[in-house]
Every structure is written in structure tokens, then in C-alpha cells.
Coordinates of C-alpha atoms in Angstrom, one line a residue:
X186 CA -30.0 27.6 52.2
X187 CA -29.6 30.5 49.7
X188 CA -27.7 30.2 46.5
X189 CA -26.9 32.7 43.7
X190 CA -26.8 32.5 39.9
X191 CA -24.3 34.5 37.8
X192 CA -24.5 34.8 34.0
X193 CA -21.6 36.1 31.9
X194 CA -22.1 36.9 28.3
X195 CA -18.9 37.3 26.4
X196 CA -18.4 37.8 22.7
X197 CA -17.3 34.2 22.0
X198 CA -19.5 32.4 24.6
X199 CA -21.8 32.6 27.6
X200 CA -21.3 31.0 31.1
X201 CA -23.8 30.6 33.7
X202 CA -22.6 29.5 37.3
X203 CA -24.3 28.7 40.7
X204 CA -22.6 29.7 43.8
X205 CA -23.2 29.4 47.5
X206 CA -23.2 32.5 49.7
X207 CA -19.5 31.9 50.4
X208 CA -18.6 32.1 46.6
X209 CA -18.0 28.4 46.1
X210 CA -18.8 27.2 42.6
X211 CA -21.3 24.5 42.5
X212 CA -22.4 24.3 39.0
X213 CA -21.2 25.7 35.6
X214 CA -22.9 25.7 32.2
X215 CA -21.6 27.0 28.9
X216 CA -22.8 27.9 25.4
X217 CA -20.8 29.2 22.3
X218 CA -21.8 32.4 20.4
X219 CA -21.8 32.1 16.7
X220 CA -21.1 34.9 14.2
X221 CA -23.5 35.4 11.3
X222 CA -22.2 34.8 7.8
X223 CA -21.2 37.8 5.9
X224 CA -18.5 39.6 4.1
X225 CA -14.8 39.3 5.5
X226 CA -14.2 41.5 8.3
X227 CA -17.8 41.8 9.5
X228 CA -18.6 40.7 13.1
X229 CA -22.3 40.4 13.9
X230 CA -24.3 38.2 16.1
X231 CA -28.1 37.7 16.6
X232 CA -29.0 38.5 20.2
X233 CA -31.8 35.9 20.1
X234 CA -29.2 33.2 19.9
X235 CA -27.6 34.5 23.1
X236 CA -31.0 33.8 24.8
X237 CA -31.1 30.3 23.5
X238 CA -27.6 29.6 24.8
X239 CA -28.3 31.3 28.0
X240 CA -31.3 29.0 28.7
X241 CA -29.2 25.9 27.8
X242 CA -26.3 27.2 30.1
X243 CA -28.5 27.8 33.1
X244 CA -30.0 24.4 32.8
X245 CA -26.6 22.8 32.8
X246 CA -25.4 24.9 35.7
X247 CA -28.5 23.8 37.8
X248 CA -28.2 20.2 36.9
X249 CA -24.6 20.3 37.9
X250 CA -25.2 22.0 41.2
X251 CA -28.1 19.5 42.1
X252 CA -30.2 22.3 43.4
X253 CA -33.9 22.9 42.8
X254 CA -35.1 26.3 41.3
X255 CA -36.5 27.2 44.6
X256 CA -33.0 27.2 46.1
X257 CA -31.8 30.1 43.8
X258 CA -32.4 33.3 45.8
X259 CA -31.2 35.9 43.1
X260 CA -29.8 36.3 39.7
X261 CA -27.1 38.7 38.3
X262 CA -26.1 39.2 34.6
X263 CA -22.9 40.7 33.2
X264 CA -21.9 41.1 29.6
X265 CA -19.5 42.5 27.0
X266 CA -19.4 46.3 27.0
X267 CA -20.0 49.0 24.3
X268 CA -22.1 47.1 21.7
X269 CA -25.7 48.3 21.3
X270 CA -28.6 45.9 21.0
X271 CA -31.5 47.5 19.0
X272 CA -35.0 46.2 20.0
X273 CA -38.2 46.8 18.1
X274 CA -41.5 47.8 19.9
X275 CA -42.3 44.1 20.3
X276 CA -39.1 43.3 22.0
X277 CA -37.5 41.6 18.9
X278 CA -34.0 42.5 17.7
X279 CA -34.4 45.2 14.9
X280 CA -31.0 44.1 13.6
X281 CA -28.0 41.9 14.5
X282 CA -25.6 43.4 17.0
X283 CA -22.2 44.7 15.6
X284 CA -19.5 43.2 17.8
X285 CA -16.5 45.3 18.8
X286 CA -13.9 43.8 16.4
X287 CA -15.9 44.5 13.3
X288 CA -13.4 45.9 10.7
X289 CA -15.9 48.5 9.4
X290 CA -15.7 50.5 12.6
X291 CA -12.3 52.1 11.7
X292 CA -13.8 54.1 8.9
X293 CA -16.7 55.2 11.0
X294 CA -14.1 56.4 13.8
X295 CA -12.1 58.2 11.2
X296 CA -15.3 60.0 10.1
X297 CA -16.0 61.1 13.7
X298 CA -12.4 62.3 14.2
X299 CA -12.4 64.4 10.9
X300 CA -15.7 66.0 11.8
X301 CA -14.5 67.1 15.2
X302 CA -17.3 65.2 17.0
X303 CA -14.8 62.6 18.5
X304 CA -12.8 65.2 20.3
X305 CA -16.1 66.7 21.8
X306 CA -17.2 63.3 22.9
X307 CA -13.9 62.5 24.6
X308 CA -13.9 65.9 26.2
X309 CA -17.4 65.8 27.7
X310 CA -17.6 62.0 28.5
X311 CA -14.1 62.1 30.0
X312 CA -13.0 58.8 28.3
X313 CA -11.2 57.9 25.1
X314 CA -13.1 56.3 22.4
X315 CA -11.8 53.4 20.1
X316 CA -13.2 51.5 17.1
X317 CA -15.2 48.9 19.1
X318 CA -17.0 51.4 21.3
X319 CA -20.5 52.7 21.0
X320 CA -20.0 55.9 19.1
X321 CA -18.2 54.2 16.1
X322 CA -20.8 51.3 16.0
X323 CA -23.8 53.8 16.1
X324 CA -22.3 56.2 13.6
X325 CA -21.5 53.3 11.1
X326 CA -25.1 52.1 11.4
X327 CA -26.5 55.5 10.8
X328 CA -24.8 55.4 7.4
X329 CA -25.3 51.8 6.6
X330 CA -28.6 50.7 8.1
X331 CA -30.7 53.8 8.9
X332 CA -33.9 51.6 8.5
X333 CA -33.0 49.4 11.4
X334 CA -32.5 52.5 13.7
X335 CA -35.8 53.8 12.7
X336 CA -37.4 50.5 13.6
X337 CA -35.7 50.6 17.0
X338 CA -37.7 51.4 20.1
X339 CA -35.1 50.7 22.7
X340 CA -31.2 50.8 22.6
X341 CA -29.8 48.4 25.3
X342 CA -26.6 46.8 25.9
X343 CA -25.8 43.1 25.6
X344 CA -26.5 41.9 29.2
X345 CA -29.6 44.2 29.3
X346 CA -31.0 42.1 26.5
X347 CA -30.7 38.9 28.5
X348 CA -32.1 40.5 31.6
X349 CA -35.1 41.7 29.5
X350 CA -35.6 38.2 28.3
X351 CA -35.5 36.9 31.8
X352 CA -37.8 39.5 33.4
X353 CA -39.6 41.4 30.5
X354 CA -38.4 44.7 32.0
X355 CA -36.4 47.3 30.1
X356 CA -33.4 49.2 31.8
X357 CA -29.8 49.5 32.2
X358 CA -27.4 50.6 34.9
X359 CA -24.5 53.2 35.3
X360 CA -21.6 51.0 34.5
X361 CA -22.7 50.0 31.0
X362 CA -24.3 53.4 30.5
X363 CA -20.9 55.2 31.0
X364 CA -19.4 52.7 28.5
X365 CA -21.6 54.2 25.7
X366 CA -19.9 57.7 26.0
X367 CA -23.4 59.0 26.4
X368 CA -23.0 60.1 30.0
X369 CA -20.8 63.1 31.1
X370 CA -19.0 61.4 34.1
X371 CA -19.4 61.8 37.0
X372 CA -23.0 62.5 36.2
X373 CA -25.5 59.7 36.6
X374 CA -27.8 60.4 33.7
X375 CA -27.8 60.6 29.9
X376 CA -26.2 63.7 28.6
X377 CA -28.5 65.6 26.1
X378 CA -25.3 67.2 24.6
X379 CA -23.6 63.8 24.0
X380 CA -26.8 62.3 22.5
X381 CA -27.1 65.2 20.2
X382 CA -23.6 65.0 19.1
X383 CA -24.1 61.3 17.9
X384 CA -27.8 61.8 16.9
X385 CA -29.0 59.3 19.4
X386 CA -32.8 59.8 20.3
X387 CA -32.9 60.3 24.0
X388 CA -36.4 58.6 24.3
X389 CA -34.9 55.3 22.9
X390 CA -32.5 55.0 25.8
X391 CA -33.8 53.2 29.1
X392 CA -33.6 54.6 32.5
X393 CA -30.4 54.2 34.3
X394 CA -30.3 52.4 37.7
X395 CA -27.8 50.9 39.9
X396 CA -26.0 47.7 39.3
X397 CA -27.1 45.9 42.5
X398 CA -30.7 47.2 42.4
X399 CA -33.5 44.6 41.7
X400 CA -34.6 45.1 38.0
X401 CA -37.4 42.6 37.9
X402 CA -38.3 39.0 38.6
X403 CA -38.0 35.9 36.4
X404 CA -41.2 35.8 34.3
X405 CA -43.4 32.7 33.9
X406 CA -42.2 32.4 30.3
X407 CA -38.5 32.6 31.1
X408 CA -39.0 30.2 34.0
X409 CA -40.3 27.5 31.6
X410 CA -37.4 28.2 29.3
X411 CA -34.6 28.2 31.8
X412 CA -35.8 26.0 34.6
X413 CA -35.6 28.9 37.2
X414 CA -38.4 29.6 39.6
X415 CA -40.9 32.3 38.4
X416 CA -40.7 35.3 40.7
X417 CA -36.9 35.0 41.4
X418 CA -35.4 38.5 41.8
X419 CA -32.9 39.7 38.9
X420 CA -30.5 42.6 39.5
X421 CA -29.4 45.1 36.8
X422 CA -25.8 43.6 36.7
X423 CA -23.0 45.3 34.9
X424 CA -20.2 45.0 32.3
X425 CA -18.4 41.7 32.3
X426 CA -14.9 43.1 33.1
X427 CA -16.4 45.2 35.9
X428 CA -18.2 42.2 37.4
X429 CA -14.9 40.2 37.1
X430 CA -13.1 42.9 39.1
X431 CA -15.7 42.3 41.9
X432 CA -15.1 38.6 41.7
X433 CA -11.4 39.3 42.0
X434 CA -11.9 41.6 45.0
X435 CA -10.8 44.7 43.0
X436 CA -13.2 47.1 44.7
X437 CA -10.8 49.7 46.4
X438 CA -8.8 52.6 45.1
X439 CA -5.4 52.0 43.4
X440 CA -6.2 48.2 42.8
X441 CA -6.2 46.7 39.4
X442 CA -7.4 43.4 37.8
X443 CA -5.7 41.6 34.9
X444 CA -8.3 39.7 32.7
X445 CA -6.3 37.5 30.4
X446 CA -9.0 36.3 28.2
X447 CA -9.4 36.6 24.3
X448 CA -7.8 40.1 24.9
X449 CA -5.7 41.3 27.7
X450 CA -7.4 44.0 29.8
X451 CA -6.0 45.8 32.8
X452 CA -8.8 47.7 34.8
X453 CA -7.9 49.6 37.8
X454 CA -10.4 50.9 40.4
X455 CA -10.5 54.3 42.1
X456 CA -12.6 56.1 44.6
X457 CA -13.2 59.1 42.4
X458 CA -13.3 60.0 38.6
X459 CA -10.0 59.8 36.7
X460 CA -9.6 61.8 33.4
X461 CA -8.1 60.1 30.4
X462 CA -8.1 62.7 27.6
X463 CA -4.7 62.4 26.4
X464 CA -3.9 58.7 26.8
X465 CA -5.3 55.5 25.2
X466 CA -7.3 54.7 28.4
X467 CA -11.1 54.5 28.8
X468 CA -13.0 55.3 31.8
X469 CA -16.3 54.0 33.2
X470 CA -18.1 54.0 36.6
X471 CA -17.4 50.8 38.5
X472 CA -20.3 48.6 39.5
X473 CA -19.2 49.4 43.0
X474 CA -21.1 52.5 44.2
X475 CA -19.1 55.7 44.1
X476 CA -16.0 54.1 42.3
X477 CA -14.7 54.6 38.8
X478 CA -12.4 52.4 36.8
X479 CA -9.6 53.2 34.1
X480 CA -8.9 50.5 31.5
X481 CA -6.2 49.9 29.0
X482 CA -6.6 46.9 26.7
X483 CA -4.4 44.9 24.3
X484 CA -6.0 42.9 21.5
X485 CA -3.5 40.3 22.3
X486 CA -4.4 37.7 24.9
X487 CA -5.1 34.0 25.2
X488 CA -6.5 34.2 21.7
X489 CA -2.9 34.4 20.3
X490 CA -1.9 31.3 22.2
X491 CA -5.0 29.5 20.8
X492 CA -4.1 30.6 17.3
X493 CA -0.6 29.0 17.8
X494 CA -2.1 25.8 19.2
X495 CA -4.5 25.6 16.2
X496 CA -1.8 26.2 13.6
X497 CA 1.2 24.5 15.1
X498 CA -0.1 21.8 17.7
X499 CA -1.3 18.3 17.1
X500 CA -3.7 18.6 19.9
X501 CA -7.5 18.2 19.3
X502 CA -9.3 21.5 19.5
X503 CA -11.0 20.6 22.7
X504 CA -8.0 18.8 24.4
X505 CA -8.0 20.4 28.0
X506 CA -4.4 19.4 28.5
X507 CA -3.0 21.2 25.4
X508 CA -2.4 24.6 27.1
X509 CA -0.7 23.1 30.1
X510 CA 1.7 21.2 27.7
X511 CA 2.5 24.5 26.0
X512 CA 3.1 26.2 29.3
X513 CA 5.5 23.4 30.3
X514 CA 7.2 23.8 27.0
X515 CA 7.7 27.5 27.5
X516 CA 9.4 26.6 30.9
X517 CA 12.1 24.8 29.0
X518 CA 13.4 28.0 27.4
X519 CA 15.3 30.7 29.2
X520 CA 13.8 34.2 29.8
X521 CA 14.1 36.2 26.6
X522 CA 13.5 33.3 24.3
X523 CA 17.2 33.4 23.3
X524 CA 16.8 36.4 21.2
X525 CA 13.5 35.6 19.6
X526 CA 10.9 38.4 19.9
X527 CA 7.2 38.3 19.0
X528 CA 4.7 41.1 18.2
X529 CA 1.4 39.6 19.2
X530 CA -0.8 41.8 17.2
X531 CA -2.7 39.2 15.2
X532 CA -5.9 41.2 15.8
X533 CA -4.6 44.8 15.6
X534 CA -3.7 46.7 18.7
X535 CA -5.3 49.3 21.1
X536 CA -3.2 50.5 24.0
X537 CA -0.8 52.2 23.5
X538 CA -0.2 52.1 19.7
X539 CA -3.9 52.1 18.6
X540 CA -3.5 50.6 15.2
X541 CA -6.4 48.4 14.0
X542 CA -4.2 47.2 11.1
X543 CA -1.1 46.1 13.2
X544 CA 0.0 42.6 12.5
X545 CA 1.9 39.9 14.3
X546 CA 5.6 39.1 13.6
X547 CA 8.3 36.8 14.8
X548 CA 11.7 38.8 14.8
X549 CA 15.2 37.5 14.9
X550 CA 14.2 33.9 14.2
X551 CA 17.2 31.5 14.0
X552 CA 17.9 28.1 13.2
X553 CA 18.3 26.9 16.9
X554 CA 14.9 28.3 17.9
X555 CA 12.3 25.4 18.4
X556 CA 8.7 25.1 19.4
X557 CA 9.3 26.1 22.9
X558 CA 10.9 29.4 21.8
X559 CA 8.0 30.2 19.7
X560 CA 5.7 29.5 22.7
X561 CA 7.6 31.4 25.2
X562 CA 8.1 34.3 22.9
X563 CA 4.4 34.5 22.4
X564 CA 3.9 34.6 26.1
X565 CA 6.5 37.3 26.5
X566 CA 5.1 39.4 23.6
X567 CA 1.6 39.3 25.3
X568 CA 3.2 40.3 28.6
X569 CA 5.0 43.1 27.0
X570 CA 1.7 44.4 25.8
X571 CA 0.1 44.1 29.3
X572 CA 3.1 46.2 30.6
X573 CA 2.3 48.8 28.0
X574 CA -1.1 48.9 29.4
X575 CA 0.0 49.1 33.0
X576 CA 2.3 52.1 32.1
X577 CA -0.8 53.9 30.5
X578 CA -3.0 53.5 33.5
X579 CA -0.1 53.9 36.0
X580 CA 0.7 57.4 34.5
X581 CA -2.8 58.3 34.8
X582 CA -3.0 57.1 38.3
X583 CA 0.2 58.8 39.2
X584 CA -1.2 62.2 38.2
X585 CA -4.3 61.9 40.3
X586 CA -3.8 59.0 42.7
X587 CA -1.1 56.9 44.3
X588 CA 0.8 54.1 42.3
X589 CA -1.2 51.0 41.7
X590 CA -0.5 48.9 44.7
X591 CA -2.3 45.7 43.8
X592 CA -2.6 43.7 40.7
X593 CA -4.9 40.6 40.8
X594 CA -5.9 38.0 38.4
X595 CA -8.1 34.9 38.5
X596 CA -7.7 31.2 37.3
X597 CA -9.5 31.4 34.0
X598 CA -8.1 31.9 30.4
X599 CA -4.4 32.4 30.2
X600 CA -4.3 33.1 34.1
X601 CA -4.5 29.4 34.7
X602 CA -0.9 28.8 33.3
X603 CA 1.7 29.1 36.0
X604 CA 4.6 29.8 33.7
X605 CA 2.9 32.5 31.8
X606 CA 1.8 34.1 35.2
X607 CA 5.4 34.2 36.2
X608 CA 6.4 35.8 32.9
X609 CA 3.9 38.5 33.4
X610 CA 5.0 39.2 37.1
X611 CA 8.7 39.4 35.8
X612 CA 7.8 41.7 32.9
X613 CA 5.6 44.0 35.1
X614 CA 8.1 44.0 37.8
X615 CA 5.4 43.7 40.3
X616 CA 3.8 40.9 42.5
X617 CA 0.7 39.3 40.8
X618 CA -2.0 38.1 43.2
X619 CA -3.9 35.0 42.1
X620 CA -7.4 34.8 43.4
X621 CA -9.1 31.4 43.8
X622 CA -12.1 32.5 41.5
X623 CA -12.3 30.4 38.5
X624 CA -15.3 32.3 36.9
X625 CA -14.8 35.9 38.3
X626 CA -17.3 37.4 35.9
X627 CA -20.1 35.0 37.0
X628 CA -19.0 35.4 40.6
X629 CA -19.2 39.2 40.4
X630 CA -22.6 39.1 38.9
X631 CA -23.8 36.8 41.6
X632 CA -22.4 39.0 44.4
X633 CA -24.3 41.8 42.9
X634 CA -27.4 39.8 43.1
X635 CA -26.6 38.9 46.7
X636 CA -26.1 42.5 47.7
X637 CA -29.3 43.6 45.8
X638 CA -31.6 41.2 47.7
X639 CA -30.1 42.0 51.1
X640 CA -28.3 38.7 51.4
X641 CA -24.6 39.8 51.4
X642 CA -24.6 43.3 52.6
X643 CA -22.6 46.0 50.6
X644 CA -20.9 44.9 47.3
X645 CA -17.5 46.0 48.4
X646 CA -17.6 44.2 51.7
X647 CA -19.0 41.0 50.1
X648 CA -16.2 41.0 47.5
X649 CA -13.4 41.6 50.0
X650 CA -14.6 38.7 52.2
X651 CA -15.3 36.2 49.4
X652 CA -12.3 36.9 47.1
X653 CA -9.5 35.1 48.6
X654 CA -5.9 35.3 47.3
X655 CA -4.5 31.9 46.8
X656 CA -1.0 32.7 45.8
X657 CA 1.3 35.7 45.2
X658 CA 3.7 35.5 42.3
X659 CA 6.8 37.6 43.1
X660 CA 8.9 38.9 40.2
X661 CA 12.4 37.6 39.8
X662 CA 14.7 40.6 40.1
X663 CA 17.3 39.4 37.3
X664 CA 14.4 38.5 34.8
X665 CA 12.6 41.8 35.5
X666 CA 15.9 43.6 34.6
X667 CA 16.2 41.6 31.4
X668 CA 12.6 42.0 30.3
X669 CA 12.9 45.8 30.9
X670 CA 15.3 46.1 28.1
X671 CA 13.6 43.5 25.9
X672 CA 10.2 45.6 26.2
X673 CA 12.1 48.7 25.1
X674 CA 13.3 46.7 22.0
X675 CA 9.7 45.3 21.6
X676 CA 8.2 48.8 21.3
X677 CA 11.0 50.3 19.2
X678 CA 10.9 47.6 16.6
X679 CA 7.1 47.9 16.3
X680 CA 7.5 51.7 15.8
X681 CA 10.1 51.1 13.2
X682 CA 8.0 48.5 11.3
X683 CA 4.7 50.4 11.4
X684 CA 5.2 52.9 8.5
X685 CA 6.3 50.0 6.2
X686 CA 3.9 47.2 7.2
X687 CA 0.9 48.9 8.6
X688 CA 0.6 52.3 6.9
X689 CA -3.1 52.3 6.7
X690 CA -3.7 52.3 10.4
X691 CA -6.6 54.2 11.9
X692 CA -5.3 57.3 13.4
X693 CA -5.3 57.6 17.1
X694 CA -7.8 60.0 18.5

């Protein structure tokens, strides 16, 4: 019987999961990504440690599945977007990878904006650029570590490095390639003009292929380290959020997926290119052939609830029931948190305010507010941010396509919590479809592998068949009315506070 392995590399950790051809999860392995020691505000990781964690996670997943290596028919890999990996001629990392929330990137983006280069990149690539994207990372390193760029033979993306370690083959695919802003969409090749604007040597960029195409096969060396069978086909894969869309069945036009992880990301799929030159929305090609996506992201997600749990809860850090208890606590408080309002910008913000220096704030805190009010106001604050993202994408879609008809989420991160899901549906004023997938990123990567080796047919067909909607959360009309007014207050109070509390913000492009 055939089985598939999907690998999902995030900024905080890596997962490897084994699935059968119906999408059932048979085994899961995890590893944690560590940040390198450095000055406050730096965020760098050593790619070689991703590989160590990947080998460990694959062995865990295989052991849990009870399968032998010969029973894995194909492997797919996905990983976080935008952040370049620099490899020397021998395949070793030429320097650590700068991760998206490194605080140095704001200054680099400012320099690109003042020079006029940023406006040209947005115009030609067709997508907005924010601090954690490739242009600001590459520009910063040109100034701070030119020696490493000189030593670099290949510029890859995060998941491309893992696939290189699996197969020994260099390459990338169109989804991650468009995330670098070095492709003039809807073109399918590197743009000489964009490379020139950023001083990126074209010969250091790999060839671009299709996400579901076979990139190579597990090498003998990788087989010994991972426990996989040498010769197992590995497809190119794609960006983590795009593979998660496939795992959620978000493969058609006018459909959107909510990824409530460390951040909150809304990514919508369209059957043609959308242009996002004026709004804080970024565009990429989907891993589904012929489709493009528009994304708006808030820096506020499950990480905000994790912060609260760590600061204000007696639970052990790895207590699996802690978040369920917080969810139940939020249920004891009425919608609107009895006047308490929370700005969830502990890590700055992207859409729609775009302020890397924004901060969190509880507003109108009164003596009758207890722990439940704090928890619910956090959930509501994140939901307001998600609704702001939906507005940004919805406006864009309304100009070029029909209104977003479907919003789906999975059962990982904050999406596991039923009270929070209901709050989000109420704030959005739209139904929220919950898909059975617990690891949509890994599943999407595995489905790409299944399509690439001819096991599952077309990616879109396989995703629609396997992504099953388990429940549909309908918004409460009265709550939606209440939250509409509260979100207006949420946005207006942030705008009023920004000049006084966060005046050194990075200017929006």
C-alpha cells in the first residue's frame, strides 16, 4: 500500500507526518528550531540544525506510523517563505539565515523606500514588500555581511535547503520564487530587472520548477540519516502557508484559508493574478498550477495567547490542557468582554497598519475585570486583526473577482479552540468552515508528492477529495453587530495612540 511523507518547516519548529492516500494521519514527529545567541532584536538560525531536527522528526513519524521505509512512495517539503538560505560551493551554509521578525530589517526597508527601489520592486513584481521579506533581508546583508554573499554559490529558500539535504539536488519552485519579489508575475522565470534592482547575481539563483514536479530522490547518505529508503522520489514542494491551503482544500478561486499559528494569516486563492500595489497585501503564485494567492497577515496570533499563558497562568509550559482551560474561561465572559479592549500587537503589526514598533495594550481595564475578561479580550483583539486582514483582501478581490465565498481553517494552533473559532466567525460576520486536517501544511506537502509521482491525480482534484469539512461555524447575528462597532473602536483607538506610543514606526511602503 502507498503512503506519503510531508515535512513542514516553520520558524519555531519542524513537523514530519506520514499519511495514507486518503489523507489519514498515521504518524507525526516534531523538532524545535533554536535561535542563535546574539544582540537583542536579532533573529537568526543555523540551517544545518533544521536538518538535524528534520532527521529526528522523520524517524519519530515513521516509528509512530509503524511503516517500513519501503512503504513511503513519495516525499513533499514545505517551509516558511521569504527568508534566503545562502549556500557555499560545497553545500554548506555560508552564514545563518535571517528570520522574518529580525528587528534590523526595518532600517533596511526604509533605505529601499528612500532610494525609490522599493516602489519599483512593488510595481514590477506586483506585490507589496514588508520588513520580513526577501528584499529587506538581502539589502541588509549587503551592508552588514558582504563577505558571506561573496562566498555564496546558491541562494535558496528554507524548504529548498532541506530538499537539497534529502536529494543533493539544487532547485526551487514558482511559489517560493514569487515570494522573493524577484519574479515579475505572472512570468515564470527570474526577472533580470528585479535582480538588478537588488544587486542579486542571477547565476546564484536556482532554476524554477513546478511545486509537484519530482526534484530528485532520497540519497544514500540521507537515507542513513533519516531512515527513509534511498531512491524515494522527493517533489519540489512549496511555501508552508500555500501547502496548508492545499491541506485545507483552498484550491479554487474566491476561497480563503485562515492559518491561526504564531501569526494570523489569511490567504485567498484566485484563478488569475491579483494586483496589490496600494494595499498591504502580498501576492504569490499558488502551488496549484495556474492559481495565485493574495495574503494579509497580522503579527498577532496564537503567540499572544501563549504569552498570556506564560505570564499569567500556573500551568506547566507543556501542559496540553492549558489552552483548552483558557478557552473555557473565555466562554464565561459575554461578547465584548464587558468593555475591555485589547490591542494584540506584542510583536508589531503588518496589515493594515504596518508598524513594526506597535505594542500591545489593554484599554478600559476596570476593577470588575478578571482573568476570563483578559483571555476573551485577547481572543477578540486577534479576531479584530484577522477581520482587518479580510477587509484588505476582500477589497482587492472585489475589484477583480467576486466576494470571498469560503473561509476555511484547520485544527492546529488556535484553530483547535471552539470558543475562539466562534469569536472569529462572529467578528468576521461570515461562516467559518473547519476542516478535519490537524497538520494541513504537512498534508499539503504530501499531496503535492502524491500528485507528482502520479498517485493522486491533479493537485486540485486530490485536495478537494481529501479535505473534508468537519463543521461549519455560523456567526451569531447579534454578536456580529456588537463586534462591528467594537472593531471600529479597536482601530480608532490604535490610530489615536500610535503618534504618542509608537512614533518611530517604519513607514508603510
